[in-house]
Amino acid sequence: MKFILGIESSCDETGIALYHTERGLLAHALHSQVKMHNEYGGVVPELASRDHVHRVLPLIRSTMQQADCTISELNAIAYTQGPGLSGALLVGASVACSLAYSLNIPAIGIHHLEGHLLSPLLSEPELKFPFIALLVSGGHTQLMRVDDVGQYTLLGETLDDAAGEAFDKSAKLLGLDYPGGPALSKLAQDGQPGRFNLPRPMLHSGNLNFSFSGLKTAVLTLVRQHTTTKQTIDDQTRADIAHATQQAIVDVLVNKALVALKQTGLKQLVVAGGVGANQPLRQQLNVAATKGNFHVFYPALEFCTDNGAMIAYAAALRFHRQQNSGQEVEFDYRFNVKPRWDLQQINS
Ligand code: KG4
Ligand code: ZN
């Protein structure tokens, strides 16, 4: 197996990449639908699927051109099989499976979160199994123990909203555009630390679970308290609330990640998923790593959010493992997407 095409279409980004098992990542391309969904304040699933239909083939063509490769050189096609929006997933799955069928090469369905949590290995040669992964995206907040490819143990997860959702919903309450995480983080730069103190849900719960829905209610209360009769809220107050919100989310994530490291005795932490792009989260973790004598790894910023490279790469690692264990690669082109899919189900 040499050339692996990766297709990611689980939500609002069409990500395509070409990965070579010896030469590494050769090319990648991404189309984000953020602008399109922005108007509606969140992802509209039907619009997402239609946009993937428009983008996927031109992006595959441009990625192949960028790498100076032809379709006939491909040895496998990997696609995100789940979890995600079913219509959006079906676009990537149908293109991957039909193209693979026409080329008589394997089509490999990949778990989106496996892609995220293995993505730091793309650029971090020092990172070795086992490690703790903090998966923080728009739909997931999980702490996993990763012993190898296909060996994932869930240590804790959110009981309600995901960290990214907490960013997005709070940002919406502050009148910021979707997706709110980066916008809230930018606004928070002008905020005064300490003016507001928001709850840190489940900080001392004694386990590794999270809960963020109460935070959104606390933000709503603050926003209401500071909204004038003219329905406005002054800029400084908005920035101060943004700062307090971000600090509360970051504090909980950092604290729980440290507990996971302590409980397992592991010395490596991987932060994956869109919220991993958050700078204060990175700063606070870096400080904790120096103090606590552990290493923290992040995917390159462009591979923090959804992308095709992590899908192609996860397929390469899976394939390598299968080959080493003498297993045959199946050529199965019947595609069934899995909008809800527990990561531990793919353990081998
Ligand atoms: O992993 P991802 O791209 O997509 C999902 O699989 O969900 O994560 C998207 C999430 C969104 O909630 C977005 O607001 C958040 O990641 N995000 C951020 C930042 N960049 C993206 N949250 C906080 N700070 C950021 N810089
Ligand atoms: Zn994601």
GROMACS .gro file of N, CA and C in nm, residues 136-238:
model
  309
  136VAL      N    1  -1.129   1.709   2.193
  136VAL     CA    2  -1.220   1.820   2.219
  136VAL      C    3  -1.267   1.882   2.086
  137SER      N    4  -1.386   1.843   2.044
  137SER     CA    5  -1.437   1.895   1.917
  137SER      C    6  -1.575   1.955   1.939
  138GLY      N    7  -1.643   1.985   1.828
  138GLY     CA    8  -1.777   2.043   1.840
  138GLY      C    9  -1.878   1.942   1.892
  139GLY      N   10  -1.852   1.815   1.870
  139GLY     CA   11  -1.948   1.713   1.912
  139GLY      C   12  -1.899   1.623   2.024
  140HIS      N   13  -1.770   1.630   2.057
  140HIS     CA   14  -1.715   1.535   2.155
  140HIS      C   15  -1.621   1.602   2.255
  141THR      N   16  -1.626   1.553   2.376
  141THR     CA   17  -1.525   1.588   2.477
  141THR      C   18  -1.497   1.459   2.551
  142GLN      N   19  -1.382   1.402   2.523
  142GLN     CA   20  -1.350   1.271   2.581
  142GLN      C   21  -1.204   1.266   2.624
  143LEU      N   22  -1.178   1.190   2.727
  143LEU     CA   23  -1.041   1.156   2.763
  143LEU      C   24  -1.024   1.008   2.733
  144MET      N   25  -0.927   0.976   2.648
  144MET     CA   26  -0.907   0.837   2.608
  144MET      C   27  -0.766   0.794   2.646
  145ARG      N   28  -0.753   0.668   2.678
  145ARG     CA   29  -0.620   0.609   2.690
  145ARG      C   30  -0.594   0.536   2.558
  146VAL      N   31  -0.484   0.570   2.493
  146VAL     CA   32  -0.453   0.511   2.363
  146VAL      C   33  -0.330   0.422   2.378
  147ASP      N   34  -0.350   0.290   2.371
  147ASP     CA   35  -0.237   0.199   2.387
  147ASP      C   36  -0.172   0.162   2.256
  148ASP      N   37  -0.250   0.172   2.149
  148ASP     CA   38  -0.198   0.139   2.016
  148ASP      C   39  -0.307   0.178   1.916
  149VAL      N   40  -0.279   0.159   1.787
  149VAL     CA   41  -0.385   0.181   1.688
  149VAL      C   42  -0.492   0.074   1.716
  150GLY      N   43  -0.615   0.120   1.733
  150GLY     CA   44  -0.724   0.023   1.759
  150GLY      C   45  -0.732  -0.024   1.903
  151GLN      N   46  -0.662   0.045   1.993
  151GLN     CA   47  -0.674   0.009   2.136
  151GLN      C   48  -0.702   0.134   2.217
  152TYR      N   49  -0.830   0.161   2.228
  152TYR     CA   50  -0.874   0.286   2.290
  152TYR      C   51  -0.961   0.256   2.412
  153THR      N   52  -0.931   0.322   2.523
  153THR     CA   53  -1.013   0.305   2.643
  153THR      C   54  -1.068   0.440   2.685
  154LEU      N   55  -1.198   0.447   2.694
  154LEU     CA   56  -1.261   0.573   2.735
  154LEU      C   57  -1.245   0.591   2.886
  155LEU      N   58  -1.184   0.704   2.925
  155LEU     CA   59  -1.164   0.730   3.068
  155LEU      C   60  -1.272   0.823   3.123
  156GLY      N   61  -1.323   0.909   3.038
  156GLY     CA   62  -1.426   1.002   3.080
  156GLY      C   63  -1.476   1.080   2.962
  157GLU      N   64  -1.598   1.133   2.973
  157GLU     CA   65  -1.652   1.213   2.861
  157GLU      C   66  -1.756   1.310   2.913
  158THR      N   67  -1.804   1.394   2.824
  158THR     CA   68  -1.904   1.491   2.868
  158THR      C   69  -2.040   1.423   2.884
  159LEU      N   70  -2.112   1.470   2.985
  159LEU     CA   71  -2.245   1.413   3.010
  159LEU      C   72  -2.350   1.490   2.932
  160ASP      N   73  -2.312   1.607   2.879
  160ASP     CA   74  -2.409   1.686   2.802
  160ASP      C   75  -2.340   1.755   2.686
  161ASP      N   76  -2.321   1.887   2.694
  161ASP     CA   77  -2.260   1.959   2.581
  161ASP      C   78  -2.111   1.927   2.570
  162ALA      N   79  -2.061   1.932   2.447
  162ALA     CA   80  -1.917   1.917   2.424
  162ALA      C   81  -1.850   2.052   2.449
  163ALA      N   82  -1.717   2.051   2.468
  163ALA     CA   83  -1.645   2.176   2.494
  163ALA      C   84  -1.664   2.274   2.377
  164GLY      N   85  -1.656   2.222   2.254
  164GLY     CA   86  -1.674   2.309   2.137
  164GLY      C   87  -1.814   2.368   2.133
  165GLU      N   88  -1.911   2.285   2.174
  165GLU     CA   89  -2.050   2.331   2.178
  165GLU      C   90  -2.065   2.443   2.283
  166ALA      N   91  -1.995   2.426   2.397
  166ALA     CA   92  -2.000   2.528   2.502
  166ALA      C   93  -1.943   2.659   2.449
  167PHE      N   94  -1.833   2.650   2.373
  167PHE     CA   95  -1.777   2.770   2.310
  167PHE      C   96  -1.879   2.829   2.212
  168ASP      N   97  -1.934   2.743   2.127
  168ASP     CA   98  -2.024   2.790   2.021
  168ASP      C   99  -2.152   2.852   2.078
  169LYS      N  100  -2.212   2.785   2.177
  169LYS     CA  101  -2.338   2.836   2.233
  169LYS      C  102  -2.317   2.965   2.311
  170SER      N  103  -2.207   2.971   2.387
  170SER     CA  104  -2.179   3.094   2.462
  170SER      C  105  -2.152   3.208   2.365
  171ALA      N  106  -2.079   3.177   2.257
  171ALA     CA  107  -2.047   3.280   2.157
  171ALA      C  108  -2.175   3.335   2.094
  172LYS      N  109  -2.268   3.245   2.070
  172LYS     CA  110  -2.396   3.287   2.011
  172LYS      C  111  -2.468   3.384   2.107
  173LEU      N  112  -2.465   3.352   2.237
  173LEU     CA  113  -2.529   3.440   2.336
  173LEU      C  114  -2.462   3.577   2.339
  174LEU      N  115  -2.335   3.580   2.300
  174LEU     CA  116  -2.262   3.708   2.297
  174LEU      C  117  -2.272   3.775   2.160
  175GLY      N  118  -2.356   3.719   2.075
  175GLY     CA  119  -2.380   3.781   1.944
  175GLY      C  120  -2.270   3.753   1.842
  176LEU      N  121  -2.192   3.647   1.865
  176LEU     CA  122  -2.083   3.617   1.772
  176LEU      C  123  -2.128   3.515   1.667
  177ASP      N  124  -2.059   3.519   1.553
  177ASP     CA  125  -2.094   3.430   1.444
  177ASP      C  126  -2.052   3.286   1.471
  178TYR      N  127  -2.119   3.195   1.401
  178TYR     CA  128  -2.084   3.053   1.403
  178TYR      C  129  -1.959   3.030   1.316
  179PRO      N  130  -1.865   2.942   1.346
  179PRO     CA  131  -1.854   2.870   1.473
  179PRO      C  132  -1.790   2.961   1.577
  180GLY      N  133  -1.845   2.959   1.695
  180GLY     CA  134  -1.811   3.061   1.792
  180GLY      C  135  -1.677   3.048   1.860
  181GLY      N  136  -1.618   2.928   1.861
  181GLY     CA  137  -1.494   2.907   1.937
  181GLY      C  138  -1.386   3.009   1.906
  182PRO      N  139  -1.342   3.016   1.778
  182PRO     CA  140  -1.235   3.111   1.746
  182PRO      C  141  -1.277   3.256   1.772
  183ALA      N  142  -1.404   3.288   1.744
  183ALA     CA  143  -1.452   3.426   1.763
  183ALA      C  144  -1.454   3.463   1.911
  184LEU      N  145  -1.501   3.370   1.995
  184LEU     CA  146  -1.506   3.397   2.139
  184LEU      C  147  -1.364   3.413   2.194
  185SER      N  148  -1.275   3.329   2.145
  185SER     CA  149  -1.137   3.336   2.191
  185SER      C  150  -1.073   3.470   2.154
  186LYS      N  151  -1.107   3.519   2.036
  186LYS     CA  152  -1.052   3.648   1.990
  186LYS      C  153  -1.108   3.761   2.077
  187LEU      N  154  -1.239   3.756   2.102
  187LEU     CA  155  -1.302   3.860   2.185
  187LEU      C  156  -1.243   3.857   2.326
  188ALA      N  157  -1.216   3.738   2.376
  188ALA     CA  158  -1.165   3.722   2.513
  188ALA      C  159  -1.029   3.790   2.533
  189GLN      N  160  -0.957   3.811   2.422
  189GLN     CA  161  -0.825   3.877   2.434
  189GLN      C  162  -0.837   4.017   2.492
  190ASP      N  163  -0.954   4.082   2.469
  190ASP     CA  164  -0.975   4.217   2.523
  190ASP      C  165  -1.040   4.215   2.660
  191GLY      N  166  -1.067   4.094   2.712
  191GLY     CA  167  -1.138   4.084   2.840
  191GLY      C  168  -1.047   4.102   2.959
  192GLN      N  169  -1.108   4.153   3.067
  192GLN     CA  170  -1.032   4.169   3.193
  192GLN      C  171  -1.043   4.040   3.272
  193PRO      N  172  -0.929   3.982   3.307
  193PRO     CA  173  -0.938   3.860   3.388
  193PRO      C  174  -0.999   3.892   3.524
  194GLY      N  175  -1.080   3.803   3.574
  194GLY     CA  176  -1.129   3.815   3.712
  194GLY      C  177  -1.254   3.898   3.733
  195ARG      N  178  -1.303   3.968   3.630
  195ARG     CA  179  -1.424   4.047   3.656
  195ARG      C  180  -1.544   3.956   3.681
  196PHE      N  181  -1.553   3.848   3.605
  196PHE     CA  182  -1.661   3.751   3.627
  196PHE      C  183  -1.599   3.615   3.658
  197ASN      N  184  -1.667   3.542   3.744
  197ASN     CA  185  -1.618   3.408   3.776
  197ASN      C  186  -1.729   3.308   3.745
  198LEU      N  187  -1.714   3.234   3.638
  198LEU     CA  188  -1.818   3.140   3.598
  198LEU      C  189  -1.792   3.002   3.658
  199PRO      N  190  -1.897   2.921   3.671
  199PRO     CA  191  -1.878   2.788   3.733
  199PRO      C  192  -1.786   2.698   3.651
  200ARG      N  193  -1.712   2.614   3.721
  200ARG     CA  194  -1.629   2.511   3.656
  200ARG      C  195  -1.699   2.378   3.683
  201PRO      N  196  -1.791   2.340   3.592
  201PRO     CA  197  -1.875   2.222   3.622
  201PRO      C  198  -1.793   2.095   3.640
  202MET      N  199  -1.828   2.019   3.743
  202MET     CA  200  -1.770   1.886   3.772
  202MET      C  201  -1.619   1.888   3.795
  203LEU      N  202  -1.565   2.005   3.828
  203LEU     CA  203  -1.421   2.015   3.847
  203LEU      C  204  -1.373   1.916   3.953
  204HIS      N  205  -1.451   1.905   4.060
  204HIS     CA  206  -1.409   1.814   4.169
  204HIS      C  207  -1.503   1.694   4.181
  205SER      N  208  -1.545   1.643   4.065
  205SER     CA  209  -1.643   1.533   4.068
  205SER      C  210  -1.580   1.399   4.108
  206GLY      N  211  -1.449   1.395   4.110
  206GLY     CA  212  -1.383   1.270   4.148
  206GLY      C  213  -1.372   1.172   4.032
  207ASN      N  214  -1.427   1.207   3.917
  207ASN     CA  215  -1.410   1.119   3.800
  207ASN      C  216  -1.364   1.204   3.681
  208LEU      N  217  -1.357   1.144   3.564
  208LEU     CA  218  -1.303   1.217   3.449
  208LEU      C  219  -1.412   1.262   3.352
  209ASN      N  220  -1.535   1.271   3.405
  209ASN     CA  221  -1.643   1.319   3.319
  209ASN      C  222  -1.652   1.472   3.323
  210PHE      N  223  -1.719   1.524   3.221
  210PHE     CA  224  -1.736   1.670   3.208
  210PHE      C  225  -1.884   1.703   3.197
  211SER      N  226  -1.917   1.829   3.225
  211SER     CA  227  -2.053   1.877   3.198
  211SER      C  228  -2.041   2.025   3.167
  212PHE      N  229  -2.093   2.066   3.053
  212PHE     CA  230  -2.080   2.207   3.014
  212PHE      C  231  -2.212   2.280   2.998
  213SER      N  232  -2.325   2.208   3.015
  213SER     CA  233  -2.451   2.276   2.984
  213SER      C  234  -2.483   2.386   3.086
  214GLY      N  235  -2.438   2.368   3.211
  214GLY     CA  236  -2.465   2.469   3.314
  214GLY      C  237  -2.390   2.599   3.285
  215LEU      N  238  -2.278   2.587   3.219
  215LEU     CA  239  -2.196   2.704   3.188
  215LEU      C  240  -2.271   2.798   3.094
  216LYS      N  241  -2.336   2.737   2.995
  216LYS     CA  242  -2.413   2.814   2.897
  216LYS      C  243  -2.525   2.892   2.968
  217THR      N  244  -2.589   2.829   3.067
  217THR     CA  245  -2.696   2.895   3.142
  217THR      C  246  -2.637   3.011   3.223
  218ALA      N  247  -2.519   2.989   3.280
  218ALA     CA  248  -2.455   3.096   3.358
  218ALA      C  249  -2.419   3.214   3.267
  219VAL      N  250  -2.373   3.183   3.145
  219VAL     CA  251  -2.340   3.290   3.050
  219VAL      C  252  -2.468   3.366   3.013
  220LEU      N  253  -2.574   3.292   2.991
  220LEU     CA  254  -2.702   3.355   2.955
  220LEU      C  255  -2.746   3.451   3.066
  221THR      N  256  -2.733   3.408   3.191
  221THR     CA  257  -2.771   3.492   3.304
  221THR      C  258  -2.689   3.620   3.305
  222LEU      N  259  -2.557   3.607   3.286
  222LEU     CA  260  -2.469   3.725   3.285
  222LEU      C  261  -2.507   3.821   3.172
  223VAL      N  262  -2.532   3.763   3.055
  223VAL     CA  263  -2.567   3.846   2.940
  223VAL      C  264  -2.696   3.923   2.968
  224ARG      N  265  -2.795   3.854   3.026
  224ARG     CA  266  -2.922   3.920   3.058
  224ARG      C  267  -2.902   4.031   3.159
  225GLN      N  268  -2.821   4.003   3.261
  225GLN     CA  269  -2.797   4.102   3.368
  225GLN      C  270  -2.734   4.230   3.312
  226HIS      N  271  -2.654   4.215   3.206
  226HIS     CA  272  -2.580   4.330   3.154
  226HIS      C  273  -2.638   4.387   3.025
  227THR      N  274  -2.756   4.338   2.989
  227THR     CA  275  -2.820   4.392   2.869
  227THR      C  276  -2.906   4.511   2.910
  228THR      N  277  -2.883   4.624   2.845
  228THR     CA  278  -2.956   4.746   2.884
  228THR      C  279  -3.096   4.743   2.824
  229THR      N  280  -3.176   4.840   2.862
  229THR     CA  281  -3.313   4.847   2.809
  229THR      C  282  -3.310   4.867   2.658
  230LYS      N  283  -3.197   4.917   2.607
  230LYS     CA  284  -3.186   4.933   2.461
  230LYS      C  285  -3.137   4.804   2.393
  231GLN      N  286  -3.140   4.696   2.470
  231GLN     CA  287  -3.100   4.563   2.418
  231GLN      C  288  -2.954   4.558   2.373
  232THR      N  289  -2.869   4.641   2.436
  232THR     CA  290  -2.727   4.634   2.402
  232THR      C  291  -2.645   4.594   2.525
  233ILE      N  292  -2.526   4.552   2.499
  233ILE     CA  293  -2.435   4.515   2.607
  233ILE      C  294  -2.301   4.577   2.570
  234ASP      N  295  -2.237   4.646   2.664
  234ASP     CA  296  -2.118   4.721   2.620
  234ASP      C  297  -2.003   4.626   2.584
  235ASP      N  298  -1.916   4.676   2.497
  235ASP     CA  299  -1.812   4.592   2.439
  235ASP      C  300  -1.719   4.531   2.544
  236GLN      N  301  -1.685   4.614   2.646
  236GLN     CA  302  -1.593   4.563   2.747
  236GLN      C  303  -1.657   4.447   2.824
  237THR      N  304  -1.786   4.462   2.856
  237THR     CA  305  -1.855   4.355   2.930
  237THR      C  306  -1.860   4.228   2.846
  238ARG      N  307  -1.888   4.243   2.718
  238ARG     CA  308  -1.891   4.124   2.630
  238ARG      C  309  -1.755   4.054   2.632
   0.00000   0.00000   0.00000
